[in-house]
CSV table of C-alpha atoms and ligand atoms in Angstrom, one decimal:
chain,number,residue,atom,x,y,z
A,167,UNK,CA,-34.4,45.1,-17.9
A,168,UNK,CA,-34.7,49.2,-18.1
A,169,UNK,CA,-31.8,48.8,-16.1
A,170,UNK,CA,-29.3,46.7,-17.9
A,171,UNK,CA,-30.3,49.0,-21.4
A,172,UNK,CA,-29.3,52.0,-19.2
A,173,UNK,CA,-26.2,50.8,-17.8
A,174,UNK,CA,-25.2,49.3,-21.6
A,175,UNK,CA,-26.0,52.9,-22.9
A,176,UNK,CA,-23.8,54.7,-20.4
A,177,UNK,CA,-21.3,51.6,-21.4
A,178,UNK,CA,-21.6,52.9,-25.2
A,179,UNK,CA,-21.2,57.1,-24.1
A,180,UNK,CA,-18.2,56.3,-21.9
A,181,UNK,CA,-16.2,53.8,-24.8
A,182,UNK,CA,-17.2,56.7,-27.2
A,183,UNK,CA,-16.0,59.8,-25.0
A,184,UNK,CA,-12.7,57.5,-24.6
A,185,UNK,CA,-12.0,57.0,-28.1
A,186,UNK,CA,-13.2,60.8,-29.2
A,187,UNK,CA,-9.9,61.6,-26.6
A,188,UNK,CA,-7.6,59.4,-27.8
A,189,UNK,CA,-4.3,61.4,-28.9
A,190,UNK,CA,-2.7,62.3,-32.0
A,191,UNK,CA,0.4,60.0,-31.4
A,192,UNK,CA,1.9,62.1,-34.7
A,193,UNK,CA,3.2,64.7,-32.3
A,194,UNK,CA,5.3,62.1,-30.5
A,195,UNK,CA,8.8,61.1,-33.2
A,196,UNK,CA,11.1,59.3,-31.4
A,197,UNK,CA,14.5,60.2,-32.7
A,198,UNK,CA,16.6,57.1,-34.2
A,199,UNK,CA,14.3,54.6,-32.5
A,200,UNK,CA,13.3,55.1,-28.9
A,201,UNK,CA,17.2,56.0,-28.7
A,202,UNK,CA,17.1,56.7,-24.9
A,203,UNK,CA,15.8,53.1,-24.4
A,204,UNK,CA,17.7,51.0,-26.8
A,205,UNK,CA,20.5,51.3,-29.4
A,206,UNK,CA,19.8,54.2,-32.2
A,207,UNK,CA,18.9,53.0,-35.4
A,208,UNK,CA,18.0,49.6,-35.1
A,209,UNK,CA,14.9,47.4,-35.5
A,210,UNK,CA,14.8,46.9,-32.0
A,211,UNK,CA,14.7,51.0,-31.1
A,212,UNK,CA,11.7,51.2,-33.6
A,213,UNK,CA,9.9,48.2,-32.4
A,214,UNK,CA,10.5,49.9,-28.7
A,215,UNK,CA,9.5,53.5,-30.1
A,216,UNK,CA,5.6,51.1,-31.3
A,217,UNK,CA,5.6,50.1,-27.4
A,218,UNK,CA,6.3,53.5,-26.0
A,219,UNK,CA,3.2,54.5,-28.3
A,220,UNK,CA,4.9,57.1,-30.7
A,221,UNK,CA,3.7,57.6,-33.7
A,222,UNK,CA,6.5,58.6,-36.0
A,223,UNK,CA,10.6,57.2,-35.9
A,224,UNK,CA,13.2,59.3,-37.1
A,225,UNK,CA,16.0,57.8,-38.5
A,226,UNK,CA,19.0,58.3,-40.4
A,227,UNK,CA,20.0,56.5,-44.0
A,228,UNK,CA,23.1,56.1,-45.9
A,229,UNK,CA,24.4,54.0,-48.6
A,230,UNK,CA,26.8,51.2,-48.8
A,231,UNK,CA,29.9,51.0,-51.4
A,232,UNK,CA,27.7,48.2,-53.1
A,233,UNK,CA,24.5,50.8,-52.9
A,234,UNK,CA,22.5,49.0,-50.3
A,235,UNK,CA,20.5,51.9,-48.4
A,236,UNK,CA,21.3,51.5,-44.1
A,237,UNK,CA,20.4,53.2,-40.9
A,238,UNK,CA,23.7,54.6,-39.7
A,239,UNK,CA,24.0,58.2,-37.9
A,240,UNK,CA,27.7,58.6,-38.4
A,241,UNK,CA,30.2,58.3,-41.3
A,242,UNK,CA,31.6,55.5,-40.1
A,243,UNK,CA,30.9,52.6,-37.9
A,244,UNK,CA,33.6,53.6,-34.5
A,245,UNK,CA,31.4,54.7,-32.2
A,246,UNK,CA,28.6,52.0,-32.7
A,247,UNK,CA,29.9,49.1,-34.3
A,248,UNK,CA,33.7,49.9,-32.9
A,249,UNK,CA,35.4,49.5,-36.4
A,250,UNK,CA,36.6,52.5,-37.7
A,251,UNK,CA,34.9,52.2,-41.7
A,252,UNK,CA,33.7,54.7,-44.0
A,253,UNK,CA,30.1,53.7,-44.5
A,254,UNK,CA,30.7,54.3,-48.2
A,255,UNK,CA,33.7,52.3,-48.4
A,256,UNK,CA,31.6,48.8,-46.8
A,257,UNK,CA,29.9,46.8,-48.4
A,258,UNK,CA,26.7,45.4,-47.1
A,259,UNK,CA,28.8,41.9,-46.6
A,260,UNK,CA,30.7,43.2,-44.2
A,261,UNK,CA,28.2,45.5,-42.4
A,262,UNK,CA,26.5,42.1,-42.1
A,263,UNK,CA,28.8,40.9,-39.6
A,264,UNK,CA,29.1,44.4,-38.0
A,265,UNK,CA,26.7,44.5,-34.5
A,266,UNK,CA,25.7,48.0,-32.8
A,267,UNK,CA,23.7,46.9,-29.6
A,268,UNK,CA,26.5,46.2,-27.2
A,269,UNK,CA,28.1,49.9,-27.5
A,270,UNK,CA,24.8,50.6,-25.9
A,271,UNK,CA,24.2,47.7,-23.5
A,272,UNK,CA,25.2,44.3,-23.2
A,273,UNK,CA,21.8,43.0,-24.0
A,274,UNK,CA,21.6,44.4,-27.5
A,275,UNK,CA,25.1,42.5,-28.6
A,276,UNK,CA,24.1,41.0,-31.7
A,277,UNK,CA,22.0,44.1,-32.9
A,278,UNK,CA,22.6,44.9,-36.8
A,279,UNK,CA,23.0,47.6,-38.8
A,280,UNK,CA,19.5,47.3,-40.4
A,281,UNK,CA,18.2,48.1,-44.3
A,282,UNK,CA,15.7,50.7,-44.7
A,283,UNK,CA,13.9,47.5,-46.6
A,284,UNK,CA,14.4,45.6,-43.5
A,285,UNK,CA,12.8,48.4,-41.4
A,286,UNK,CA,9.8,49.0,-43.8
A,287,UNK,CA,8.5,45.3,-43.8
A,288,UNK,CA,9.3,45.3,-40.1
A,289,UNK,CA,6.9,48.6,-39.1
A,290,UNK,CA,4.8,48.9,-41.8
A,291,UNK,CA,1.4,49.9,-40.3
A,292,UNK,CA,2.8,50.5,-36.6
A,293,UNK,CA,4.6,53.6,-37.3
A,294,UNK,CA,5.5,56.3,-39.6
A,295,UNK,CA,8.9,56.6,-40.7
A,296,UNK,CA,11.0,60.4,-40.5
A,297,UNK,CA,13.5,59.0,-43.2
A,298,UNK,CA,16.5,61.7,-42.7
A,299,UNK,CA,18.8,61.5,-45.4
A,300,UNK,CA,22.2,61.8,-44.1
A,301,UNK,CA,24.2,63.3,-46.7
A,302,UNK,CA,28.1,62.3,-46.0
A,303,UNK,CA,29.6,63.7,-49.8
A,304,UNK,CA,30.1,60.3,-51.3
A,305,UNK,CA,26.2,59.6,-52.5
A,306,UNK,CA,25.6,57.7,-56.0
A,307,UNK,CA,22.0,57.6,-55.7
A,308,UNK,CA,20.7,57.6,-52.5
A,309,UNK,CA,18.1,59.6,-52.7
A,310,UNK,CA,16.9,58.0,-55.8
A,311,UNK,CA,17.1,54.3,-53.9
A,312,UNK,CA,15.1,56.2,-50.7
A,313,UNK,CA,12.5,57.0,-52.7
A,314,UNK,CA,12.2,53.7,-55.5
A,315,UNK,CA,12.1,52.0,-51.9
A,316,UNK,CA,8.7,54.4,-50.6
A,317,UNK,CA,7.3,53.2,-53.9
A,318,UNK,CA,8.2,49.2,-53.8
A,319,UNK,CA,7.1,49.1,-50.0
A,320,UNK,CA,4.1,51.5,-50.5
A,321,UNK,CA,5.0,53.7,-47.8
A,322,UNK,CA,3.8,56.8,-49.3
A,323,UNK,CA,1.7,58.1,-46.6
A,324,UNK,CA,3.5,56.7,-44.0
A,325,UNK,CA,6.6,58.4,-44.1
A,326,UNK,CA,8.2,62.3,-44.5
A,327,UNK,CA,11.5,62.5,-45.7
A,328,UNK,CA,14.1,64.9,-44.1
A,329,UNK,CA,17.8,66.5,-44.7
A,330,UNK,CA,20.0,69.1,-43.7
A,331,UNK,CA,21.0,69.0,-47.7
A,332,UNK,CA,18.3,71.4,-49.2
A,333,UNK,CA,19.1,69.8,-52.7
A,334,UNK,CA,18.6,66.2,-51.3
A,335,UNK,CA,14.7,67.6,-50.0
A,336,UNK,CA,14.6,69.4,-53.6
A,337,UNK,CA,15.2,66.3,-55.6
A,338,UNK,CA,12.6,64.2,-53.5
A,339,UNK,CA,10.2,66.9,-55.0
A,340,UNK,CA,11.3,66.6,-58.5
A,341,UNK,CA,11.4,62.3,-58.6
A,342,UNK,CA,7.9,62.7,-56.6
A,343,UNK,CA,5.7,65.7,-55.7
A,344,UNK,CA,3.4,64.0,-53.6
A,345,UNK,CA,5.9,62.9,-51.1
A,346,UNK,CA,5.7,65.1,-47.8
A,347,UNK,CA,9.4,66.6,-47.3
A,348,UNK,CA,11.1,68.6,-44.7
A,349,UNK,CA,14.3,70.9,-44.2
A,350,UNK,CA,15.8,70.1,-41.3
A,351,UNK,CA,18.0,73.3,-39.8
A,352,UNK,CA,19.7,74.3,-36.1
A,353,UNK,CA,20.5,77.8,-37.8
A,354,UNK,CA,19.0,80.2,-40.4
A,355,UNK,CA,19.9,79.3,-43.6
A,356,UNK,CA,21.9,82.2,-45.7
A,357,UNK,CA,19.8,83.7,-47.8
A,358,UNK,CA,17.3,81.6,-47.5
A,359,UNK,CA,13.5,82.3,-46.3
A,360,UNK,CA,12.7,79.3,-45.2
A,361,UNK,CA,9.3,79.7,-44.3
A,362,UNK,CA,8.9,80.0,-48.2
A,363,UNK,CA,10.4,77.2,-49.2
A,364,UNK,CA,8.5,74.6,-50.9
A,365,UNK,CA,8.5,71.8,-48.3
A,366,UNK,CA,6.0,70.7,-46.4
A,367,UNK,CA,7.4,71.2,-43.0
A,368,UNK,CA,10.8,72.6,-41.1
A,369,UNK,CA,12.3,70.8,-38.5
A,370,UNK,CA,14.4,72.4,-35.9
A,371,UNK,CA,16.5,72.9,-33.5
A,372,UNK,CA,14.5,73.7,-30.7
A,373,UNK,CA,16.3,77.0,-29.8
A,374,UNK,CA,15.0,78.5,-32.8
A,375,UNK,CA,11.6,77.9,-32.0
A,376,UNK,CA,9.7,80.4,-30.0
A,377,UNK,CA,5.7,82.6,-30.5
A,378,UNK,CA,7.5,84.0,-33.8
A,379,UNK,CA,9.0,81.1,-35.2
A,380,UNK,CA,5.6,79.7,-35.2
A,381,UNK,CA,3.7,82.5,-36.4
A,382,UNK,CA,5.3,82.5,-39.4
A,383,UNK,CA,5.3,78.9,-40.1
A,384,UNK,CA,1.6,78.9,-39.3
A,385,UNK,CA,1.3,81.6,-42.1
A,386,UNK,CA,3.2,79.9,-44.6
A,387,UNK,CA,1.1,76.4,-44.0
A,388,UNK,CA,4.0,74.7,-42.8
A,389,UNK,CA,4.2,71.7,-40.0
A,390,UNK,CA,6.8,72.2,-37.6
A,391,UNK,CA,9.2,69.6,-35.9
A,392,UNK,CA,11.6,70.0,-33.3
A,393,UNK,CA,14.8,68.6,-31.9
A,394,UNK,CA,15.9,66.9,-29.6
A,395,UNK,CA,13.6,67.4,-26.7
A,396,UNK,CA,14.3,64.6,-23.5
A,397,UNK,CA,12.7,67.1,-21.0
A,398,UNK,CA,8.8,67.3,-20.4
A,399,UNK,CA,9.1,70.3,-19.0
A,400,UNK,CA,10.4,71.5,-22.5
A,401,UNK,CA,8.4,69.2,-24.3
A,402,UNK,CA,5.4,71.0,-22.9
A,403,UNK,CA,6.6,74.4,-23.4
A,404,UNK,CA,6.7,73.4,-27.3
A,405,UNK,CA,3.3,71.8,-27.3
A,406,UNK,CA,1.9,75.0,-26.1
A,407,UNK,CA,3.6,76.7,-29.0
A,408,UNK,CA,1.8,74.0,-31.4
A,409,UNK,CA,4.8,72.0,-32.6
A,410,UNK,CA,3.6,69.3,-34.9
A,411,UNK,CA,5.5,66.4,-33.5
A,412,UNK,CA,8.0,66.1,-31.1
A,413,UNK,CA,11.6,64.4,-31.7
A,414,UNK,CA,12.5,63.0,-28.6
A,415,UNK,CA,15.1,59.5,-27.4
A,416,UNK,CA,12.5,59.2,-24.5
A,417,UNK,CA,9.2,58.5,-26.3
A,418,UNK,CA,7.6,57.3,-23.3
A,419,UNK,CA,8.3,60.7,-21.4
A,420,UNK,CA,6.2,62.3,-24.1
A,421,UNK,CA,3.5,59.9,-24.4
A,422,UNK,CA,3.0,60.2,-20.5
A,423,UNK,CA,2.8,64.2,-20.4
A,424,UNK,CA,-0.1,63.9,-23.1
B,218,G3P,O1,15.9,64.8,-37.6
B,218,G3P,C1,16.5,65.8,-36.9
B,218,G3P,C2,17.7,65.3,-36.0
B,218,G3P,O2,17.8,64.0,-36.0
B,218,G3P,C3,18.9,66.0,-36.6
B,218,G3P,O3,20.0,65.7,-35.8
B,218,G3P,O4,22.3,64.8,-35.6
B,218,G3P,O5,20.4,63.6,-34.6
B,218,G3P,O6,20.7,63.6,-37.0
B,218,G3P,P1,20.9,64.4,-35.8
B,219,CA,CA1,18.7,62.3,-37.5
């Protein structure tokens, strides 16, 4: 009997000492899905990024002529869905019948062009979104629909929303101060310090990033993400620097080198 309780408290210790190691899967973003894996920006490169075991998705949204809010890297729909269309100039109708799997591999044909909406009831509670807003000149309210569409889905805390477009970031703030928001940049902005900036985090390029870089962003409280990192070796250079999370199209590279 003395036995069994000591073999069931050792039981307890080691179940404890696993869980107390478990990782942060935060640092792992998997950049437009698991991207490496399956075709960018669909519900089927998420749902792979949940398996690989990251924590966060990137991806990229744009708007429809008729306002609907999409995942969609490019201005138009060539290189994945091999018609040449403006996003802003196709409606949701016709991006219906529009597939982006089999550019990637015959065994995604069929893959749509998915709604952030679509996304958000898909993940919820698997994974954090990066919601980059891809700013292609011909917005009507995008940013507005991004973020009545946090608020609808209640996504608040699981998601950070991105841009290249300073003013995109800076209206986020205004329509809602608690959301977490982040300038993305692969150069130094003119006349800009960054590291002042109120956002919550910076995410870059990963050849700006170096002991510096991540001094000062330590000083100015700010999280740091970096792209686009497919290498372990590199990935582990950056840990050791203390990036926050990790964009990456190989997920599973990431999650195996922690
Ligand atoms: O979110 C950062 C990264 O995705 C920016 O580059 O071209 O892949 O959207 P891009
Ligand atoms: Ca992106």
């Amino acid at each position: 009997m003395r036995g069994y309780f000591k073999i069931s408290w050792l039981g307890l210790l080691l179940v404890f000492s696993a869980s107390c190691a478990r990782i942060d899967n935060s640092v792992i973003t998997a950049h437009r899905g698991a991207s490496g894996t399956a075709p960018e920006n669909t519900i089927i490169a998420i749902k792979k990024a949940i398996e690989l075991g990251a924590g966060f998705s990137e991806i990229d949204v744009q708007e429809t002529s008729d306002g609907e809010i999409i995942l969609l890297h490019d201005k138009t729909l060539e290189r994945t869905g091999g018609v040449v269309w403006n996003i802003w100039e196709t409606p949701y109708d016709s991006l219906k019948k529009i597939e982006v799997g089999s550019w990637f591999a015959p065994e995604y044909a069929g893959e749509p062009v998915p709604r952030l909406a679509d996304v958000m009831d898909a993940v919820k509670g698997k994974i954090k979104l990066n919601i980059e807003l891809k700013i292609n000149g011909h917005e009507k309210a995008l940013v507005e629909k991004v973020v009545a569409l946090i608020h609808e889905k209640n996504f608040q805390s699981e998601c950070i929303i991105t841009s290249f477009d300073l003013n995109s970031v800076k209206k986020v703030r205004q329509l809602d101060n608690n959301l977490k928001v982040g300038l993305i940049f692969s150069k130094y902005p003119e006349n800009i310090d960054v590291f002042s900036l109120n956002v919550d985090l910076l995410s870059v390029k990963y050849t700006l990033v170096d002991e510096e870089f991540m001094r000062k962003a330590r000083e100015h409280g700010k999280e740091i993400h970096v792209w686009t990192i497919n290498e372990p070796e590199m990935m582990k250079q950056l840990l050791d620097l203390g990036a926050t999370s990790i964009i990456t199209n190989y997920p599973g590279k990431l999650r195996a080198l922690l």
